[in-house]
Amino acid sequence: QVHLVESGGGLVQAGGSLRLSCVVSRNIFIYYEMGWYRQAPGKQRDLVARITTDGYTNYADSVKGRFTISRDNTKNTVYLQMNTLQPEDTAVYYCNTFPASYGWRQGTQVTVSS
């Protein structure tokens, strides 16, 4: 059974920070590049950031310099540190492999108020 569980979302004011976590099945975590995605209301789901098994990272232009993706190999967990949040960052955030290979879970809601 594939395990992808996102957490850490919430309501924050513009300029604030949140850290998202995603616990991943070990058999997936150790072999796959992982990504954080987001979907705002009425929009498609987009890749926000990704990280290879070796720790190399890549970001969407809209979040460069504000978001940091990381992974803890001892905890099978991928993180997304989000700083200087803006209202346009409001979305449901999901984790999955990159490219996405597994069904989307419920995600975690991030709401940024102005």
N, CA and C atoms as an extended XYZ file, in Angstrom:
342
Properties=species:S:1:pos:R:3:atomname:S:1:resname:S:1:resid:I:1 pbc="F F F"
N         0.849       -1.188        0.000 N   GLN     1
C         0.000        0.000        0.000 CA  GLN     1
C         0.880        1.232        0.000 C   GLN     1
N         0.558        2.172       -0.894 N   VAL     2
C         1.329        3.398       -1.016 CA  VAL     2
C         0.877        4.384        0.041 C   VAL     2
N         1.858        4.985        0.696 N   HIS     3
C         1.609        5.914        1.793 CA  HIS     3
C         2.141        7.283        1.411 C   HIS     3
N         1.228        8.242        1.281 N   LEU     4
C         1.583        9.641        1.008 CA  LEU     4
C         0.655       10.486        1.862 C   LEU     4
N         1.145       11.040        2.923 N   VAL     5
C         0.297       11.790        3.842 CA  VAL     5
C         0.852       13.184        4.053 C   VAL     5
N         0.081       14.161        3.570 N   GLU     6
C         0.486       15.560        3.690 CA  GLU     6
C        -0.093       16.179        4.959 C   GLU     6
N         0.639       17.114        5.528 N   SER     7
C         0.159       17.844        6.701 CA  SER     7
C         0.879       19.176        6.801 C   SER     7
N         0.373       20.030        7.680 N   GLY     8
C         1.060       21.284        7.965 CA  GLY     8
C         0.412       22.532        7.416 C   GLY     8
N        -0.651       22.379        6.643 N   GLY     9
C        -1.309       23.547        6.103 CA  GLY     9
C        -2.041       24.333        7.173 C   GLY     9
N        -2.597       25.463        6.758 N   GLY    10
C        -3.336       26.282        7.690 CA  GLY    10
C        -3.621       27.648        7.124 C   GLY    10
N        -4.093       28.523        7.996 N   LEU    11
C        -4.410       29.905        7.634 CA  LEU    11
C        -3.303       30.813        8.178 C   LEU    11
N        -2.767       31.655        7.306 N   VAL    12
C        -1.674       32.531        7.706 CA  VAL    12
C        -1.844       33.873        7.008 C   VAL    12
N        -1.347       34.918        7.625 N   GLN    13
C        -1.400       36.228        6.999 CA  GLN    13
C        -0.278       36.385        5.978 C   GLN    13
N        -0.500       37.253        5.035 N   ALA    14
C         0.530       37.534        4.030 CA  ALA    14
C         1.837       37.912        4.730 C   ALA    14
N         2.927       37.348        4.222 N   GLY    15
C         4.232       37.560        4.824 CA  GLY    15
C         4.621       36.497        5.825 C   GLY    15
N         3.685       35.656        6.180 N   GLY    16
C         3.944       34.601        7.154 CA  GLY    16
C         4.590       33.378        6.553 C   GLY    16
N         4.756       32.350        7.403 N   SER    17
C         5.436       31.122        6.988 CA  SER    17
C         4.650       29.896        7.430 C   SER    17
N         4.841       28.823        6.697 N   LEU    18
C         4.319       27.513        7.056 CA  LEU    18
C         5.325       26.471        6.607 C   LEU    18
N         5.317       25.329        7.276 N   ARG    19
C         6.109       24.189        6.822 CA  ARG    19
C         5.199       22.996        6.621 C   ARG    19
N         5.199       22.488        5.408 N   LEU    20
C         4.417       21.307        5.070 CA  LEU    20
C         5.296       20.068        5.190 C   LEU    20
N         4.652       18.966        5.550 N   SER    21
C         5.346       17.686        5.656 CA  SER    21
C         4.591       16.638        4.862 C   SER    21
N         5.321       15.692        4.343 N   CYS    22
C         4.715       14.559        3.626 CA  CYS    22
C         5.477       13.302        4.006 C   CYS    22
N         4.790       12.397        4.677 N   VAL    23
C         5.378       11.114        5.029 CA  VAL    23
C         5.104       10.150        3.886 C   VAL    23
N         6.142        9.466        3.454 N   VAL    24
C         6.096        8.650        2.235 CA  VAL    24
C         6.489        7.216        2.543 C   VAL    24
N         5.863        6.277        1.862 N   SER    25
C         6.269        4.871        1.976 CA  SER    25
C         7.755        4.746        1.666 C   SER    25
N         8.450        3.935        2.454 N   ARG    26
C         9.894        3.804        2.303 CA  ARG    26
C        10.280        3.329        0.903 C   ARG    26
N         9.534        2.385        0.366 N   ASN    27
C         9.881        1.820       -0.942 CA  ASN    27
C         9.733        2.825       -2.069 C   ASN    27
N         8.973        3.858       -1.848 N   ILE    28
C         8.872        4.954       -2.809 CA  ILE    28
C         9.946        5.982       -2.517 C   ILE    28
N        10.090        6.356       -1.274 N   PHE    29
C        10.943        7.470       -0.882 CA  PHE    29
C        12.381        7.274       -1.322 C   PHE    29
N        12.894        6.059       -1.194 N   ILE    30
C        14.323        5.873       -1.435 CA  ILE    30
C        14.668        5.792       -2.920 C   ILE    30
N        13.674        5.611       -3.768 N   TYR    31
C        13.968        5.436       -5.187 CA  TYR    31
C        13.510        6.581       -6.074 C   TYR    31
N        12.587        7.412       -5.570 N   TYR    32
C        11.952        8.378       -6.451 CA  TYR    32
C        12.286        9.820       -6.103 C   TYR    32
N        12.366       10.616       -7.165 N   GLU    33
C        12.363       12.059       -6.980 CA  GLU    33
C        10.971       12.433       -6.476 C   GLU    33
N        10.906       13.374       -5.532 N   MET    34
C         9.642       13.774       -4.935 CA  MET    34
C         9.316       15.214       -5.269 C   MET    34
N         8.035       15.509       -5.325 N   GLY    35
C         7.611       16.863       -5.648 CA  GLY    35
C         6.469       17.332       -4.775 C   GLY    35
N         6.392       18.639       -4.630 N   TRP    36
C         5.227       19.293       -4.044 CA  TRP    36
C         4.488       19.999       -5.176 C   TRP    36
N         3.181       19.813       -5.175 N   TYR    37
C         2.313       20.387       -6.180 CA  TYR    37
C         1.242       21.210       -5.467 C   TYR    37
N         0.579       22.089       -6.211 N   ARG    38
C        -0.540       22.818       -5.623 CA  ARG    38
C        -1.609       23.066       -6.672 C   ARG    38
N        -2.835       23.189       -6.155 N   GLN    39
C        -3.975       23.459       -7.021 CA  GLN    39
C        -4.851       24.500       -6.357 C   GLN    39
N        -4.940       25.645       -7.011 N   ALA    40
C        -5.810       26.714       -6.540 CA  ALA    40
C        -7.200       26.509       -7.130 C   ALA    40
N        -8.223       27.069       -6.504 N   PRO    41
C        -9.586       26.896       -7.012 CA  PRO    41
C        -9.715       27.330       -8.464 C   PRO    41
N       -10.295       26.453       -9.278 N   GLY    42
C       -10.514       26.775      -10.676 CA  GLY    42
C        -9.290       26.692      -11.561 C   GLY    42
N        -8.185       26.220      -11.005 N   LYS    43
C        -6.944       26.153      -11.788 CA  LYS    43
C        -6.414       24.729      -11.821 C   LYS    43
N        -5.478       24.483      -12.708 N   GLN    44
C        -4.883       23.159      -12.804 CA  GLN    44
C        -3.870       22.964      -11.686 C   GLN    44
N        -3.550       21.711      -11.455 N   ARG    45
C        -2.532       21.375      -10.462 CA  ARG    45
C        -1.159       21.587      -11.082 C   ARG    45
N        -0.300       22.308      -10.393 N   ASP    46
C         1.026       22.634      -10.906 CA  ASP    46
C         2.117       22.173       -9.946 C   ASP    46
N         3.265       21.890      -10.505 N   LEU    47
C         4.435       21.547       -9.698 CA  LEU    47
C         5.000       22.817       -9.071 C   LEU    47
N         5.285       22.746       -7.783 N   VAL    48
C         5.851       23.874       -7.059 CA  VAL    48
C         7.355       23.693       -6.869 C   VAL    48
N         7.746       22.489       -6.463 N   ALA    49
C         9.155       22.221       -6.199 CA  ALA    49
C         9.384       20.719       -6.269 C   ALA    49
N        10.617       20.340       -6.574 N   ARG    50
C        10.953       18.929       -6.597 CA  ARG    50
C        12.359       18.717       -6.071 C   ARG    50
N        12.621       17.486       -5.632 N   ILE    51
C        13.920       17.177       -5.047 CA  ILE    51
C        14.294       15.757       -5.434 C   ILE    51
N        15.531       15.583       -5.877 N   THR    52
C        16.002       14.259       -6.263 CA  THR    52
C        16.376       13.458       -5.022 C   THR    52
N        16.672       12.189       -5.224 N   THR    53
C        17.101       11.351       -4.107 CA  THR    53
C        18.437       11.829       -3.541 C   THR    53
N        19.210       12.540       -4.364 N   ASP    54
C        20.503       13.078       -3.915 CA  ASP    54
C        20.397       14.479       -3.324 C   ASP    54
N        19.179       15.034       -3.337 N   GLY    55
C        18.976       16.326       -2.708 CA  GLY    55
C        19.036       17.528       -3.626 C   GLY    55
N        19.128       17.307       -4.936 N   TYR    56
C        19.108       18.433       -5.863 CA  TYR    56
C        17.675       18.929       -5.995 C   TYR    56
N        17.530       20.237       -6.045 N   THR    57
C        16.199       20.834       -6.019 CA  THR    57
C        15.926       21.703       -7.242 C   THR    57
N        14.635       21.890       -7.495 N   ASN    58
C        14.200       22.753       -8.585 CA  ASN    58
C        12.869       23.366       -8.189 C   ASN    58
N        12.666       24.644       -8.573 N   TYR    59
C        11.482       25.366       -8.119 CA  TYR    59
C        10.760       26.050       -9.277 C   TYR    59
N         9.463       26.198       -9.122 N   ALA    60
C         8.703       27.052      -10.027 CA  ALA    60
C         9.167       28.487       -9.822 C   ALA    60
N         9.143       29.253      -10.891 N   ASP    61
C         9.603       30.646      -10.804 CA  ASP    61
C         8.839       31.440       -9.747 C   ASP    61
N         7.564       31.119       -9.587 N   SER    62
C         6.718       31.894       -8.685 CA  SER    62
C         7.098       31.734       -7.215 C   SER    62
N         7.878       30.699       -6.882 N   VAL    63
C         8.205       30.463       -5.474 CA  VAL    63
C         9.707       30.517       -5.196 C   VAL    63
N        10.508       30.704       -6.221 N   LYS    64
C        11.962       30.755       -6.031 CA  LYS    64
C        12.330       31.840       -5.032 C   LYS    64
N        13.209       31.472       -4.117 N   GLY    65
C        13.650       32.420       -3.099 CA  GLY    65
C        12.741       32.502       -1.893 C   GLY    65
N        11.557       31.906       -1.970 N   ARG    66
C        10.611       31.929       -0.854 CA  ARG    66
C        10.362       30.544       -0.277 C   ARG    66
N        10.344       29.532       -1.114 N   PHE    67
C        10.059       28.159       -0.693 CA  PHE    67
C        11.329       27.326       -0.744 C   PHE    67
N        11.413       26.367        0.175 N   THR    68
C        12.538       25.440        0.193 CA  THR    68
C        12.019       24.026        0.395 C   THR    68
N        12.372       23.143       -0.526 N   ILE    69
C        12.012       21.735       -0.397 CA  ILE    69
C        13.207       20.982        0.175 C   ILE    69
N        12.918       20.011        1.034 N   SER    70
C        13.987       19.209        1.617 CA  SER    70
C        13.443       17.825        1.919 C   SER    70
N        14.341       16.911        2.223 N   ARG    71
C        13.913       15.557        2.547 CA  ARG    71
C        14.761       15.019        3.682 C   ARG    71
N        14.106       14.280        4.569 N   ASP    72
C        14.787       13.637        5.687 CA  ASP    72
C        14.749       12.143        5.432 C   ASP    72
N        15.896       11.593        5.070 N   ASN    73
C        15.951       10.183        4.701 CA  ASN    73
C        15.746        9.246        5.896 C   ASN    73
N        15.920        9.755        7.087 N   THR    74
C        15.710        8.910        8.268 CA  THR    74
C        14.238        8.821        8.642 C   THR    74
N        13.457        9.765        8.137 N   LYS    75
C        12.037        9.803        8.492 CA  LYS    75
C        11.115        9.578        7.295 C   LYS    75
N        11.697        9.313        6.124 N   ASN    76
C        10.894        9.134        4.899 CA  ASN    76
C         9.928       10.307        4.712 C   ASN    76
N        10.424       11.501        4.919 N   THR    77
C         9.569       12.677        4.903 CA  THR    77
C        10.147       13.758        3.991 C   THR    77
N         9.261       14.366        3.239 N   VAL    78
C         9.597       15.507        2.393 CA  VAL    78
C         8.941       16.739        3.001 C   VAL    78
N         9.688       17.827        3.038 N   TYR    79
C         9.190       19.066        3.615 CA  TYR    79
C         9.119       20.173        2.561 C   TYR    79
N         8.241       21.119        2.813 N   LEU    80
C         8.208       22.331        2.021 CA  LEU    80
C         8.112       23.507        2.993 C   LEU    80
N         9.212       24.212        3.146 N   GLN    81
C         9.230       25.414        3.978 CA  GLN    81
C         8.795       26.580        3.106 C   GLN    81
N         7.746       27.242        3.529 N   MET    82
C         7.184       28.333        2.732 CA  MET    82
C         7.273       29.629        3.539 C   MET    82
N         8.046       30.563        3.012 N   ASN    83
C         8.222       31.854        3.661 CA  ASN    83
C         7.643       32.972        2.797 C   ASN    83
N         7.435       34.103        3.402 N   THR    84
C         6.911       35.275        2.698 CA  THR    84
C         5.692       34.889        1.854 C   THR    84
N         4.774       34.204        2.488 N   LEU    85
C         3.590       33.736        1.777 CA  LEU    85
C         2.742       34.900        1.297 C   LEU    85
N         2.138       34.704        0.144 N   GLN    86
C         1.290       35.710       -0.489 CA  GLN    86
C        -0.084       35.111       -0.752 C   GLN    86
N        -1.111       35.945       -0.897 N   PRO    87
C        -2.462       35.419       -1.160 CA  PRO    87
C        -2.509       34.493       -2.376 C   PRO    87
N        -1.683       34.752       -3.361 N   GLU    88
C        -1.685       33.897       -4.556 CA  GLU    88
C        -1.108       32.519       -4.296 C   GLU    88
N        -0.542       32.296       -3.123 N   ASP    89
C        -0.064       30.967       -2.741 CA  ASP    89
C        -1.193       30.103       -2.177 C   ASP    89
N        -2.364       30.683       -1.992 N   THR    90
C        -3.506       29.938       -1.481 CA  THR    90
C        -3.868       28.805       -2.433 C   THR    90
N        -3.899       27.592       -1.899 N   ALA    91
C        -4.154       26.402       -2.719 CA  ALA    91
C        -4.178       25.183       -1.810 C   ALA    91
N        -4.583       24.059       -2.390 N   VAL    92
C        -4.372       22.768       -1.742 CA  VAL    92
C        -3.018       22.254       -2.225 C   VAL    92
N        -2.180       21.864       -1.300 N   TYR    93
C        -0.840       21.401       -1.604 CA  TYR    93
C        -0.781       19.879       -1.473 C   TYR    93
N        -0.151       19.250       -2.459 N   TYR    94
C        -0.044       17.801       -2.521 CA  TYR    94
C         1.415       17.390       -2.695 C   TYR    94
N         1.740       16.223       -2.192 N   CYS    95
C         3.039       15.655       -2.545 CA  CYS    95
C         2.815       14.394       -3.380 C   CYS    95
N         3.792       14.094       -4.194 N   ASN    96
C         3.758       12.916       -5.052 CA  ASN    96
C         5.165       12.726       -5.584 C   ASN    96
N         5.376       11.649       -6.286 N   THR    97
C         6.645       11.504       -6.964 CA  THR    97
C         6.720       12.531       -8.091 C   THR    97
N         7.931       12.701       -8.668 N   PHE    98
C         8.063       13.518       -9.859 CA  PHE    98
C         8.692       12.666      -10.947 C   PHE    98
N         8.003       12.505      -12.068 N   PRO    99
C         6.639       12.946      -12.309 CA  PRO    99
C         5.645       12.175      -11.442 C   PRO    99
N         4.464       12.724      -11.285 N   ALA   100
C         3.461       12.125      -10.411 CA  ALA   100
C         3.064       10.752      -10.920 C   ALA   100
N         3.241        9.747      -10.067 N   SER   101
C         2.989        8.367      -10.461 CA  SER   101
C         1.892        7.700       -9.655 C   SER   101
N         1.458        8.338       -8.595 N   TYR   102
C         0.483        7.722       -7.715 CA  TYR   102
C        -0.755        8.612       -7.598 C   TYR   102
N        -1.839        7.990       -7.156 N   GLY   103
C        -3.066        8.740       -7.003 CA  GLY   103
C        -2.911        9.898       -6.043 C   GLY   103
N        -3.626       10.973       -6.339 N   TRP   104
C        -3.559       12.146       -5.477 CA  TRP   104
C        -4.317       11.888       -4.189 C   TRP   104
N        -3.690       12.262       -3.070 N   ARG   105
C        -4.348       12.129       -1.766 CA  ARG   105
C        -5.136       13.393       -1.493 C   ARG   105
N        -5.542       13.605       -0.260 N   GLN   106
C        -6.406       14.749        0.041 CA  GLN   106
C        -5.658       16.072        0.083 C   GLN   106
N        -4.352       16.045        0.229 N   GLY   107
C        -3.582       17.281        0.278 CA  GLY   107
C        -3.757       18.015        1.585 C   GLY   107
N        -3.161       19.200        1.642 N   THR   108
C        -3.291       20.046        2.827 CA  THR   108
C        -3.561       21.477        2.370 C   THR   108
N        -4.570       22.085        2.944 N   GLN   109
C        -5.013       23.409        2.515 CA  GLN   109
C        -4.118       24.496        3.108 C   GLN   109
N        -3.674       25.387        2.229 N   VAL   110
C        -2.932       26.576        2.657 CA  VAL   110
C        -3.743       27.792        2.227 C   VAL   110
N        -4.075       28.635        3.183 N   THR   111
C        -4.825       29.844        2.902 CA  THR   111
C        -4.052       31.038        3.425 C   THR   111
N        -3.776       31.975        2.531 N   VAL   112
C        -3.015       33.172        2.901 CA  VAL   112
C        -3.935       34.382        2.785 C   VAL   112
N        -4.142       35.057        3.883 N   SER   113
C        -5.014       36.231        3.880 CA  SER   113
C        -4.194       37.501        3.665 C   SER   113
N        -4.823       38.468        3.027 N   SER   114
C        -4.127       39.727        2.731 CA  SER   114
C        -4.291       40.724        3.862 C   SER   114
